[in-house]
Tab-separated table of C-alpha atoms in Angstrom:
chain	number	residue	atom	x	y	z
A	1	UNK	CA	-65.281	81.813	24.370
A	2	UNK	CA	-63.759	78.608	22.701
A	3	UNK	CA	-62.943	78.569	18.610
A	4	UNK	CA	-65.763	76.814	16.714
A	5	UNK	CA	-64.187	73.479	14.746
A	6	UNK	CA	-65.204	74.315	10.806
A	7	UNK	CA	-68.830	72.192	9.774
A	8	UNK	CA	-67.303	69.117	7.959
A	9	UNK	CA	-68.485	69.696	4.479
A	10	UNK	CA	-70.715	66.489	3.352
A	11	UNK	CA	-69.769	65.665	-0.435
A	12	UNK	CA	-71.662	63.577	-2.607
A	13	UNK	CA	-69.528	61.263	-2.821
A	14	UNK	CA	-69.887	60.941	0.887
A	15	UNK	CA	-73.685	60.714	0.981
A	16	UNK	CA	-73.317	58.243	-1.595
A	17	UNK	CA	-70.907	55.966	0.802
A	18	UNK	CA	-73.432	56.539	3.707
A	19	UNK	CA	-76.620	55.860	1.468
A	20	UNK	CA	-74.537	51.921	0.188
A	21	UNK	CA	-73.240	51.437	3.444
A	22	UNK	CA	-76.844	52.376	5.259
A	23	UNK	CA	-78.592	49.582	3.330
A	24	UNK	CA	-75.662	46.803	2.709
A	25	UNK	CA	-75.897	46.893	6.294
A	26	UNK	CA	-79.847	46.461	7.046
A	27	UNK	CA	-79.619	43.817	4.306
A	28	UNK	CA	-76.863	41.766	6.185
A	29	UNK	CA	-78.681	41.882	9.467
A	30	UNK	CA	-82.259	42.216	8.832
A	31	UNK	CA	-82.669	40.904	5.471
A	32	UNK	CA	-84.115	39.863	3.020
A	33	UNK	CA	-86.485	43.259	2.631
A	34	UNK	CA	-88.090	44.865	0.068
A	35	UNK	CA	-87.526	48.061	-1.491
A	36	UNK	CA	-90.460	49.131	0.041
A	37	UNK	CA	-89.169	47.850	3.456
A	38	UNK	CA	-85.968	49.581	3.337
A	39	UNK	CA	-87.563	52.791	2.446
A	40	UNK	CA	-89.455	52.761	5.584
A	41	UNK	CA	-86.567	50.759	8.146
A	42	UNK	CA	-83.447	53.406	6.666
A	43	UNK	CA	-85.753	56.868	5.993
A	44	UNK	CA	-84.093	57.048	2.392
A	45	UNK	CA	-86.342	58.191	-0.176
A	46	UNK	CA	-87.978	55.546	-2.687
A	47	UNK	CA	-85.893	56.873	-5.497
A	48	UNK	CA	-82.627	56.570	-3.487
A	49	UNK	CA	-83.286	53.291	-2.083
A	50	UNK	CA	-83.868	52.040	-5.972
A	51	UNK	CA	-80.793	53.231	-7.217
A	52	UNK	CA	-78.459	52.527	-5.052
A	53	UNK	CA	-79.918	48.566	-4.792
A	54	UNK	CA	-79.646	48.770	-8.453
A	55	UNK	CA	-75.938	49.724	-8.087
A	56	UNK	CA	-75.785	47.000	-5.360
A	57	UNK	CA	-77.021	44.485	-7.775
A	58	UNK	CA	-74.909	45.107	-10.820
A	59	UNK	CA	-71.840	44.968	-8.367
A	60	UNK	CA	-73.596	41.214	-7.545
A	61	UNK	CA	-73.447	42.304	-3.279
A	62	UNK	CA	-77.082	41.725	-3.548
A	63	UNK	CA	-79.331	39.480	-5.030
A	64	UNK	CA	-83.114	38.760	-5.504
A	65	UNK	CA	-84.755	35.962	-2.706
A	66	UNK	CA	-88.017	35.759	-3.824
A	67	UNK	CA	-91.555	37.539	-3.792
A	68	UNK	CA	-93.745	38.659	-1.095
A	69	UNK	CA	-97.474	40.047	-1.521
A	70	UNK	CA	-98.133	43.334	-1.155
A	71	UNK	CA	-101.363	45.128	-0.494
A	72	UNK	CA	-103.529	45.181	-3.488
A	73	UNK	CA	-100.220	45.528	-5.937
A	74	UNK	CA	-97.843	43.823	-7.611
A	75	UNK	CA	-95.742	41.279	-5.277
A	76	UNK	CA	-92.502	42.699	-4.363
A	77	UNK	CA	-89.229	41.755	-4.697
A	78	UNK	CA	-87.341	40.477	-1.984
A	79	UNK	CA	-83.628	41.390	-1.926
A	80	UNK	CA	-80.555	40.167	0.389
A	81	UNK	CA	-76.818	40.467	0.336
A	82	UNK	CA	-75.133	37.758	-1.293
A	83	UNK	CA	-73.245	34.821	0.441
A	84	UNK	CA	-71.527	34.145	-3.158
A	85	UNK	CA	-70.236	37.856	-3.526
A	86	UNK	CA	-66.979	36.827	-1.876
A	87	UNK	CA	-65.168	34.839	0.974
A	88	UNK	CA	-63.605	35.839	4.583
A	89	UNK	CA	-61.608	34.074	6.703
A	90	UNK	CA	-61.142	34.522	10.048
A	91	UNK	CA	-57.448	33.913	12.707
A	92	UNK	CA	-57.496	32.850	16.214
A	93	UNK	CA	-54.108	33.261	17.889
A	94	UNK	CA	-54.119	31.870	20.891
A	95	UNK	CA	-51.800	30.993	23.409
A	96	UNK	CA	-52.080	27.516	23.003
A	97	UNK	CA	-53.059	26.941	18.818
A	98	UNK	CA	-53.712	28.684	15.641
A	99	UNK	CA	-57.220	28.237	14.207
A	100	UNK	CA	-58.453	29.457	10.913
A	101	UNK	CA	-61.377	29.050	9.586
A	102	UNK	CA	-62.934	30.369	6.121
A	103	UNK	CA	-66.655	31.459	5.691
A	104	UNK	CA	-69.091	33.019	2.903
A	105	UNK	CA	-69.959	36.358	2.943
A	106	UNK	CA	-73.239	35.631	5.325
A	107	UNK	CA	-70.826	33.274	7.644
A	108	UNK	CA	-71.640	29.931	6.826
A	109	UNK	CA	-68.194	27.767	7.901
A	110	UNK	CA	-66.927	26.292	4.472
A	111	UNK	CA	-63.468	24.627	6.345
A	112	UNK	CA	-61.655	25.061	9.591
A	113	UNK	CA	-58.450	24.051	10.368
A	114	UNK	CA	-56.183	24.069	13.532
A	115	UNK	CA	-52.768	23.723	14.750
A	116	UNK	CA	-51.226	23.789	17.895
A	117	UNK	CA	-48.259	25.824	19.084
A	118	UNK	CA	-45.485	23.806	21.178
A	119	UNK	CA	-45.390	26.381	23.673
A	120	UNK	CA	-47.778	28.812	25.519
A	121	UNK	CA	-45.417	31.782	24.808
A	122	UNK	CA	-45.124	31.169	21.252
A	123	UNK	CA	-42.631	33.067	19.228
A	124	UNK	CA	-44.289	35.269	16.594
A	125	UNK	CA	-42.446	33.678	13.442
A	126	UNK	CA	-43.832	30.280	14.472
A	127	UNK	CA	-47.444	31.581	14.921
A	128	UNK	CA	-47.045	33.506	11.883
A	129	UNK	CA	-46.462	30.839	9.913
A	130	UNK	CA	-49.253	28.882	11.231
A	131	UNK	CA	-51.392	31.278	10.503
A	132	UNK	CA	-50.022	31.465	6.699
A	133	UNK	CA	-50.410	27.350	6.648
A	134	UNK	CA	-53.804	27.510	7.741
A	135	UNK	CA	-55.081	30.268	5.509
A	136	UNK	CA	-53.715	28.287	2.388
A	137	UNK	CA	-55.428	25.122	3.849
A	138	UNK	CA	-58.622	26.614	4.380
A	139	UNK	CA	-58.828	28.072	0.737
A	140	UNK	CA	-57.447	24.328	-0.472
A	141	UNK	CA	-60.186	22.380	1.278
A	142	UNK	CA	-63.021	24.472	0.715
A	143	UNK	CA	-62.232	24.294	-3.142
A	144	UNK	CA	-62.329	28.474	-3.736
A	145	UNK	CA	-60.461	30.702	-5.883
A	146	UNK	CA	-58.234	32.603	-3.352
A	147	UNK	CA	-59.109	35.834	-5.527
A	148	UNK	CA	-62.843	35.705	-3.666
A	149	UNK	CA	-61.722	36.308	-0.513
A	150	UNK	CA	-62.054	39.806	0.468
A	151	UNK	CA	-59.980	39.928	4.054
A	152	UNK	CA	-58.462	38.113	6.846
A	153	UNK	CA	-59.581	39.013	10.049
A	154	UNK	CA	-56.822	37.920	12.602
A	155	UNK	CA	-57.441	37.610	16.519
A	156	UNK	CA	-54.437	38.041	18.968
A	157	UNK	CA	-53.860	37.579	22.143
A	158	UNK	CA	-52.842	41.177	23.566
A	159	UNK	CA	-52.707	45.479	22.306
A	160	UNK	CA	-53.075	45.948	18.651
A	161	UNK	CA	-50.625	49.450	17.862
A	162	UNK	CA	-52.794	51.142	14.798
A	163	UNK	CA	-49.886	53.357	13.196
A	164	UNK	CA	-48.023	53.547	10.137
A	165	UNK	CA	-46.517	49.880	11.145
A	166	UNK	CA	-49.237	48.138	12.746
A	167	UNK	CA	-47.718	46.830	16.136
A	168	UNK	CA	-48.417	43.738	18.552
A	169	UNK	CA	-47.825	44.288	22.150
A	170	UNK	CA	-48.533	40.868	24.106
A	171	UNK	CA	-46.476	41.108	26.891
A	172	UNK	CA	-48.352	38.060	28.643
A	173	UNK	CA	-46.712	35.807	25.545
A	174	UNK	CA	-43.861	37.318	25.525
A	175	UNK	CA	-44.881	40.143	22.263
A	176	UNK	CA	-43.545	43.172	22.154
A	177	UNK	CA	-43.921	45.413	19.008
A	178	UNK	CA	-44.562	42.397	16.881
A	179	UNK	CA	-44.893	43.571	12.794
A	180	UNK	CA	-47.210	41.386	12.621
A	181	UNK	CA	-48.921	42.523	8.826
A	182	UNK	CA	-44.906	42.910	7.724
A	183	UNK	CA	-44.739	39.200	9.394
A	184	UNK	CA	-47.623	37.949	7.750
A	185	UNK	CA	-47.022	39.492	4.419
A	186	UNK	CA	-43.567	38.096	4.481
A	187	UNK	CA	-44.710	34.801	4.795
A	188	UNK	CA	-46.218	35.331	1.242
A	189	UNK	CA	-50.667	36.859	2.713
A	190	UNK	CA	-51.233	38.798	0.095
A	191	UNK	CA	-54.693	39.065	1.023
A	192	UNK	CA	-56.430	42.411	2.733
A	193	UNK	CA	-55.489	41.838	6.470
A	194	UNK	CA	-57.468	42.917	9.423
A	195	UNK	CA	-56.086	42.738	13.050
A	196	UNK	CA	-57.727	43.425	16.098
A	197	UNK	CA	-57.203	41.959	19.854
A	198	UNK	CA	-59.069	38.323	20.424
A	199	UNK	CA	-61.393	39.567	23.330
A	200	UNK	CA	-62.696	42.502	20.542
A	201	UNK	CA	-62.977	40.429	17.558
A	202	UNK	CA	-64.949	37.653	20.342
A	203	UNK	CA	-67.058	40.455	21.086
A	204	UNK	CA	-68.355	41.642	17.252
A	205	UNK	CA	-69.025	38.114	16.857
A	206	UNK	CA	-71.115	37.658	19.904
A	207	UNK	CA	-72.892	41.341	19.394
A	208	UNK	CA	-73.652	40.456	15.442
A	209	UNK	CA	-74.538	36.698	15.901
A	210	UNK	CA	-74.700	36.139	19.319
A	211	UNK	CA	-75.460	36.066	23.132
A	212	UNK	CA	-74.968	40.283	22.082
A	213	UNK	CA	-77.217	40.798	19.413
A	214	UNK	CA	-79.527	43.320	20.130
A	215	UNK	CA	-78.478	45.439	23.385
A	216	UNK	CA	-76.514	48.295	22.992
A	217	UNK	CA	-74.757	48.592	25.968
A	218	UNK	CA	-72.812	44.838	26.624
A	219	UNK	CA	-69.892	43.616	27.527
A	220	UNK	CA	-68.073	40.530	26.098
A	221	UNK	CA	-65.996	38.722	28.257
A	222	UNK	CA	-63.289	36.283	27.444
A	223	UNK	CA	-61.565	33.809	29.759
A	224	UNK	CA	-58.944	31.558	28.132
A	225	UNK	CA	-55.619	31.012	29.404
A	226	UNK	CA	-55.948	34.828	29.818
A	227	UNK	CA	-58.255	37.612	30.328
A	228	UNK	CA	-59.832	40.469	28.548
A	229	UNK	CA	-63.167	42.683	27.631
A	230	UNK	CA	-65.009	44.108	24.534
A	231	UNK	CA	-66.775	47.119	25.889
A	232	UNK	CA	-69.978	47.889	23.922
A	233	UNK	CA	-71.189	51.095	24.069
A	234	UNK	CA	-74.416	52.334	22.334
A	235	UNK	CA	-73.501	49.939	19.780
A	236	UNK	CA	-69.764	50.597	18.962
A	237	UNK	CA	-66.718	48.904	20.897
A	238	UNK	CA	-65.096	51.221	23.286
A	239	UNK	CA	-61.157	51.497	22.100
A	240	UNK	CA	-59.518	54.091	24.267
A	241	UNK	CA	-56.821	56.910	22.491
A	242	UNK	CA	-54.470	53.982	21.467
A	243	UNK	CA	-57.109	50.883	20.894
A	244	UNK	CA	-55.852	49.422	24.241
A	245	UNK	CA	-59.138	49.840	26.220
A	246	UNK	CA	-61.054	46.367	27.701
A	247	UNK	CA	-57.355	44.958	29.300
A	248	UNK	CA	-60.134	44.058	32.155
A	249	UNK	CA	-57.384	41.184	33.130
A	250	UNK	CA	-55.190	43.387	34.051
A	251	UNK	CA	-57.448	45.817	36.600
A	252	UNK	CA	-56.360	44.712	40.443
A	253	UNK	CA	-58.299	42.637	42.436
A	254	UNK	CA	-56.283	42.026	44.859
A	255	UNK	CA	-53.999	44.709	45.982
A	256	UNK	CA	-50.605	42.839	47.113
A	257	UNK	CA	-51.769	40.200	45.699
A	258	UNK	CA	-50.085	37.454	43.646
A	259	UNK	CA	-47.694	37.715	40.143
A	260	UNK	CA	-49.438	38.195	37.289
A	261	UNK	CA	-47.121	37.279	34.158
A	262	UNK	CA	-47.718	40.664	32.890
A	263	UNK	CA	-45.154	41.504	35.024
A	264	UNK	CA	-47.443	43.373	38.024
A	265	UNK	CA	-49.365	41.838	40.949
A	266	UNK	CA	-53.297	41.160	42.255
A	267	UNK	CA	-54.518	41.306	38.213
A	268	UNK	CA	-57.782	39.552	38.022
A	269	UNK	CA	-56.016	37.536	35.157
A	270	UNK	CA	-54.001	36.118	37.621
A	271	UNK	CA	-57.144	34.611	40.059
A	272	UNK	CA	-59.494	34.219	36.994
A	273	UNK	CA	-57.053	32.923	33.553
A	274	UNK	CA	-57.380	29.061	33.214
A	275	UNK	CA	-53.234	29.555	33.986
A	276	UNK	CA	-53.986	31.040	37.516
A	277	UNK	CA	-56.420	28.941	38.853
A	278	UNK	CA	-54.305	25.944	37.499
A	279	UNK	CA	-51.584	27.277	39.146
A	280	UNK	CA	-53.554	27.768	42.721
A	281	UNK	CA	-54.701	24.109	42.140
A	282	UNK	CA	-51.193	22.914	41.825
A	283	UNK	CA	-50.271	24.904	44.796
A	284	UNK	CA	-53.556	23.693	47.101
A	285	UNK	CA	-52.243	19.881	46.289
A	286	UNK	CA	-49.152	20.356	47.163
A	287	UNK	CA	-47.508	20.780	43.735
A	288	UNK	CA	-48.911	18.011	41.887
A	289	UNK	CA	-50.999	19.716	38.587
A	290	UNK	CA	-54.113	18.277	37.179
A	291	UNK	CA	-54.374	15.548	35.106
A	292	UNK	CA	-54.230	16.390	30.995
A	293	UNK	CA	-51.507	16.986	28.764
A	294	UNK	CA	-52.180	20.853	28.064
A	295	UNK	CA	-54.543	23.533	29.888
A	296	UNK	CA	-57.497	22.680	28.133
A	297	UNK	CA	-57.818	18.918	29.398
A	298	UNK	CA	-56.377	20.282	32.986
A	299	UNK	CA	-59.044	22.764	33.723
A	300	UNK	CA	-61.793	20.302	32.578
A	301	UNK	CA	-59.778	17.759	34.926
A	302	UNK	CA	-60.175	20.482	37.506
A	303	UNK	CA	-63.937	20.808	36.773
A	304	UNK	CA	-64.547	16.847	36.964
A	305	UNK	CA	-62.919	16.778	40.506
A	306	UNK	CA	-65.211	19.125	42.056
A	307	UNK	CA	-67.341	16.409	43.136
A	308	UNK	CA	-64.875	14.159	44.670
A	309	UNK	CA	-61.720	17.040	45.320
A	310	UNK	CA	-62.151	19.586	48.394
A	311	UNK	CA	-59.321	21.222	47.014
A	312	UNK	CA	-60.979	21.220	43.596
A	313	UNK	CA	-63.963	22.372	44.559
A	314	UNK	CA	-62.643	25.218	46.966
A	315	UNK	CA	-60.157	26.721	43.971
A	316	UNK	CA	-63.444	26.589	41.685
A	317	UNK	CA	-65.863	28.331	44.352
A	318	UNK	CA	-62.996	31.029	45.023
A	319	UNK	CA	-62.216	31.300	41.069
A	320	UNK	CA	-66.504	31.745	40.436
A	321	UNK	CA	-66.030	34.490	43.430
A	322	UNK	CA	-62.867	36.629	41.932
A	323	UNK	CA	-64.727	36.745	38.344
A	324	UNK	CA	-67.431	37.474	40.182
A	325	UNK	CA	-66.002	40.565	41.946
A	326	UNK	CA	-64.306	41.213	38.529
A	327	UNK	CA	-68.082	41.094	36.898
A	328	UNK	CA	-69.420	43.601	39.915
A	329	UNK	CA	-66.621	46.012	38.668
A	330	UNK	CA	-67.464	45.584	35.111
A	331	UNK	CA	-71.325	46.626	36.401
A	332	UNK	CA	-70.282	49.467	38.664
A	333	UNK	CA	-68.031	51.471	35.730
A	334	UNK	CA	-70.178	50.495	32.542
A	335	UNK	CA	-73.889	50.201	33.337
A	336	UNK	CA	-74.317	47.774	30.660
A	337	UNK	CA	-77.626	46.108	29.848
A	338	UNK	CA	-75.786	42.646	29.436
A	339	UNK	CA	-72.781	40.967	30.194
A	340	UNK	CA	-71.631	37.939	28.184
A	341	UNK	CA	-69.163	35.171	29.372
A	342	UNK	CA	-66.816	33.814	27.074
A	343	UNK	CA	-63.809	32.240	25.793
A	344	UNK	CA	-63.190	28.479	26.287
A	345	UNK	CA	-62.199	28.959	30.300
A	346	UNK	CA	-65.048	31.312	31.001
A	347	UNK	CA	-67.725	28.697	28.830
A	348	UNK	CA	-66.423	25.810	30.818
A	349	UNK	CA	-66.449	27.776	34.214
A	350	UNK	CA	-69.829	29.247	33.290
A	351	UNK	CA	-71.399	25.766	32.626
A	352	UNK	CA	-71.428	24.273	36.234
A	353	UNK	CA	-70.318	27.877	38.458
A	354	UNK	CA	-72.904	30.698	36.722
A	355	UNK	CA	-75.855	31.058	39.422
A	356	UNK	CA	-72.277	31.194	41.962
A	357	UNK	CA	-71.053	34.030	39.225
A	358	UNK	CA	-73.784	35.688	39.474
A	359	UNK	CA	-74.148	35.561	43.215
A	360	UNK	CA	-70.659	36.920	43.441
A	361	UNK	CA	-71.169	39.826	41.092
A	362	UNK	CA	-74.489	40.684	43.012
A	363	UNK	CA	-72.423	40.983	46.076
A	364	UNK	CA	-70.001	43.302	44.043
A	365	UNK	CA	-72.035	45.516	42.480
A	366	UNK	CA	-74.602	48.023	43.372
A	367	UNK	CA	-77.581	46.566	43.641
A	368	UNK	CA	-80.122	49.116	42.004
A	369	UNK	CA	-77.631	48.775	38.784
A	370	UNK	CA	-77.099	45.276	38.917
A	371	UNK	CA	-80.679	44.115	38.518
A	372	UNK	CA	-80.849	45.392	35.451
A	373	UNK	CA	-77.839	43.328	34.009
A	374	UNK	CA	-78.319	40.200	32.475
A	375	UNK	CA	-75.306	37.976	32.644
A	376	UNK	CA	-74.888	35.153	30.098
A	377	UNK	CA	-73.114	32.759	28.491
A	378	UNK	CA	-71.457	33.286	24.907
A	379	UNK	CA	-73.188	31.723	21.608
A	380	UNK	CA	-70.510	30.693	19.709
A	381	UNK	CA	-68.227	28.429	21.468
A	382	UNK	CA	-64.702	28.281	21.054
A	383	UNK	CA	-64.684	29.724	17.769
A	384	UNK	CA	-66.214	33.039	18.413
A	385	UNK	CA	-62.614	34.595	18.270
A	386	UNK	CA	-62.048	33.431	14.912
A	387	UNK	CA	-65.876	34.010	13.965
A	388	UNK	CA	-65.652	37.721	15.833
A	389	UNK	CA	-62.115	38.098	13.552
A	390	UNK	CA	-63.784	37.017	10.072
A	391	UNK	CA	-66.554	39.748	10.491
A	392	UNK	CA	-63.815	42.005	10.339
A	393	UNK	CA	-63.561	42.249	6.632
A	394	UNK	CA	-67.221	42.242	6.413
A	395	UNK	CA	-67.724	45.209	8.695
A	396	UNK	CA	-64.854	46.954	6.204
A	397	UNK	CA	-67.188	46.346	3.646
A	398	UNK	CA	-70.512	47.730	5.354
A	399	UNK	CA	-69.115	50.435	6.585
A	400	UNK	CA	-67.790	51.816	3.653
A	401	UNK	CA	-70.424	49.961	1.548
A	402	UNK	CA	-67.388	48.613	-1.240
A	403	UNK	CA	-65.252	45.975	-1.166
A	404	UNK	CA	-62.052	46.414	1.154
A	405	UNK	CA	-60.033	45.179	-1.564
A	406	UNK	CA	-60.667	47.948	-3.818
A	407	UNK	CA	-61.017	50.240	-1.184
A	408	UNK	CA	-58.536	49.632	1.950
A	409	UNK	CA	-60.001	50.058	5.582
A	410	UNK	CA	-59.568	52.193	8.591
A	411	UNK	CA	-58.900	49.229	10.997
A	412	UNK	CA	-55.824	46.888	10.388
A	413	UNK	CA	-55.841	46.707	6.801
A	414	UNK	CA	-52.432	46.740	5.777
A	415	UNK	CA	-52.155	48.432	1.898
């Protein structure tokens, strides 16, 4: 018989957390509510839900929004979660720009700003300091006090190494055990910092604001000039023992098949990653690429000559039938109830090729599981890395229900 782990003893001070955190968070996604409302929607008792709001209100995360009628009594009081408590700002790094853009505490955009990088295996110090630039930008344009921002959520293109030293390992940009909090902090970010791969970050976004919101079991999919996954299950982002898990560009298709940058062969990145099915373009006309001075204006050059290019159109319909295959996989190992196509690649693919997507994936996967999978396109555009990154800081502060720059995070925050 196996040794019983010891009951985790519950303190008070933990009940207390759970209690704030328990209705910070039904505020910021279902509010505004009243007391009354919360009483019924969390299970906490009148008295509980009235003091800790109280709490909640001299701290300024919450604040009145009006009156509703109530049956035969007084009105009651409406109550939401601030946007003016605080700022976040939220870091794409991608492989072809830096964008950062700052929001209130509820996600209205205040200012955005991007630059690009020169080369599509930028070195760290020159994204780094990018994404230094753009923070100080950001907090310049929009006209705040840097002191209200509570975090920076930052988005990057590969593994994100929680440890002592937080570590990047991007081997598809050429990253390997990147510092990047000691980078950023060097550069003079003083600021709470939260890191977290792009796919994941695109993924919180889409679940909280979303094509996501309201299934529990989704994947998010983003296609850029690379590939990767947020797995969602019953409501929490699948991670793996080292936070590696949802490298879906890097499962084989194609056994044999051809180089993948990472360094093996047949990855789905490889037939699927705006880079790959440039690069089969190129090689289908004989070497000569498609018009546009980076990837972005290349794939949608790619896209426009569907309708007059038989090579164009053939790398498209075999592209829409890898992802598709990739999508089938995705169906077969996860079950989900949705499945959400993103990144600017996938958004651009997904515009003209879904219904051939979708064909694909039927093909793929088995059929009794597949009809009950929706597949869709993302909400948010091109920014839902940076958006996804921003919540970051905010989820800090619901799940703990206090401000992550008082009291530090679990995920990414370095001290």
């Amino acid at each position: 018989m196996g040794t019983r782990m010891p009951a985790k003893r519950t303190t008070v001070r933990d009940l207390r957390r759970h209690n704030r955190s328990l209705l910070l968070s039904k505020l910021y996604f279902d509010g505004p509510l009243s007391r009354h409302e919360l009483s019924g929607l969390t299970g906490l008792s009148a008295a509980t839900v009235s003091n800790v709001t109280a709490e909640l209100g001299e701290e300024r995360l919450i604040t009145e929004a009006g009156l509703v009628e109530s049956d035969g009594g007084r009105p009651r009081v409406l109550l939401r979660v601030d946007p003016a408590y605080g700022h976040v700002a939220g870091v794409d790094i991608g492989e072809t720009g830096v964008k950062v853009e700052l929001f209130d505490l509820t996600m209205n955009r205040l200012a955005t700003v991007e630059h690009p990088l020169a080369s599509p295996r930028p070195n760290a110090g020159s994204a780094v300091t990018q994404v230094a630039s753009g923070i100080r930008e950001v907090i310049a344009e929009s006209g705040i006090d840097e002191a209200t921002v509570l975090g920076v959520g930052v988005g990057v293109p590969g593994t994100v190494e929680q440890g002592e030293a937080l570590r990047v390992h991007a081997p598809t940009i050429g990253w390997e055990e990147v510092p990047l909090t000691d980078l950023l902090r060097a550069e003079g970010v003083s600021l709470p910092l939260f890191i977290d791969n792009g796919a994941k970050t695109q993924g919180q976004g889409e679940m909280w604001f979303g094509a996501g919101r309201g299934a529990r079991h989704a994947v998010i999919v983003l296609i850029g000039s690379g590939v990767g996954a947020a797995v969602v299950t019953d409501g929490t982002t699948y991670r793996g023992s080292t936070s590696s898990a949802g490298e879906w560009g890097h499962t084989t298709i194609v056994y044999g098949g051809q180089e993948c940058r990472c360094g093996s062969r047949g990855c789905l990145e490889s037939y699927v990653g705006a880079e790959g099915v440039l690069a089969r373009y190129r090689k289908a006309r004989g070497g000569k690429p498609a018009a546009g001075e980076d990837e972005q204006t290349q794939f949608a050059a790619l896209l426009e000559a569907a309708g007059k290019s038989k090579a164009a159109a053939k790398v498209l319909e075999e592209t829409a039938g890898y992802l598709g295959a990739g999508i089938g996989n995705l169906v077969n190992l996860f079950n989900p109830e949705r499945i959400v196509l993103g990144g600017w690649a996938g958004l651009a693919l997904g515009e003209e090729h879904l219904p051939a997507i979708r064909r694909s994936a039927g093909e793929h996967a088995l059929k009794h599981v597949f009809d009950q999978t929706a597949i869709e396109l993302g909400q948010l555009g091109p920014d839902a890395v940076a958006i996804g990154a921003a919540t970051l800081p905010v989820a800090a502060l619901l799940e703990q229900g206090a401000d992550p720059r008082t009291a530090g995070s679990k995920r990414g925050t370095a001290a």
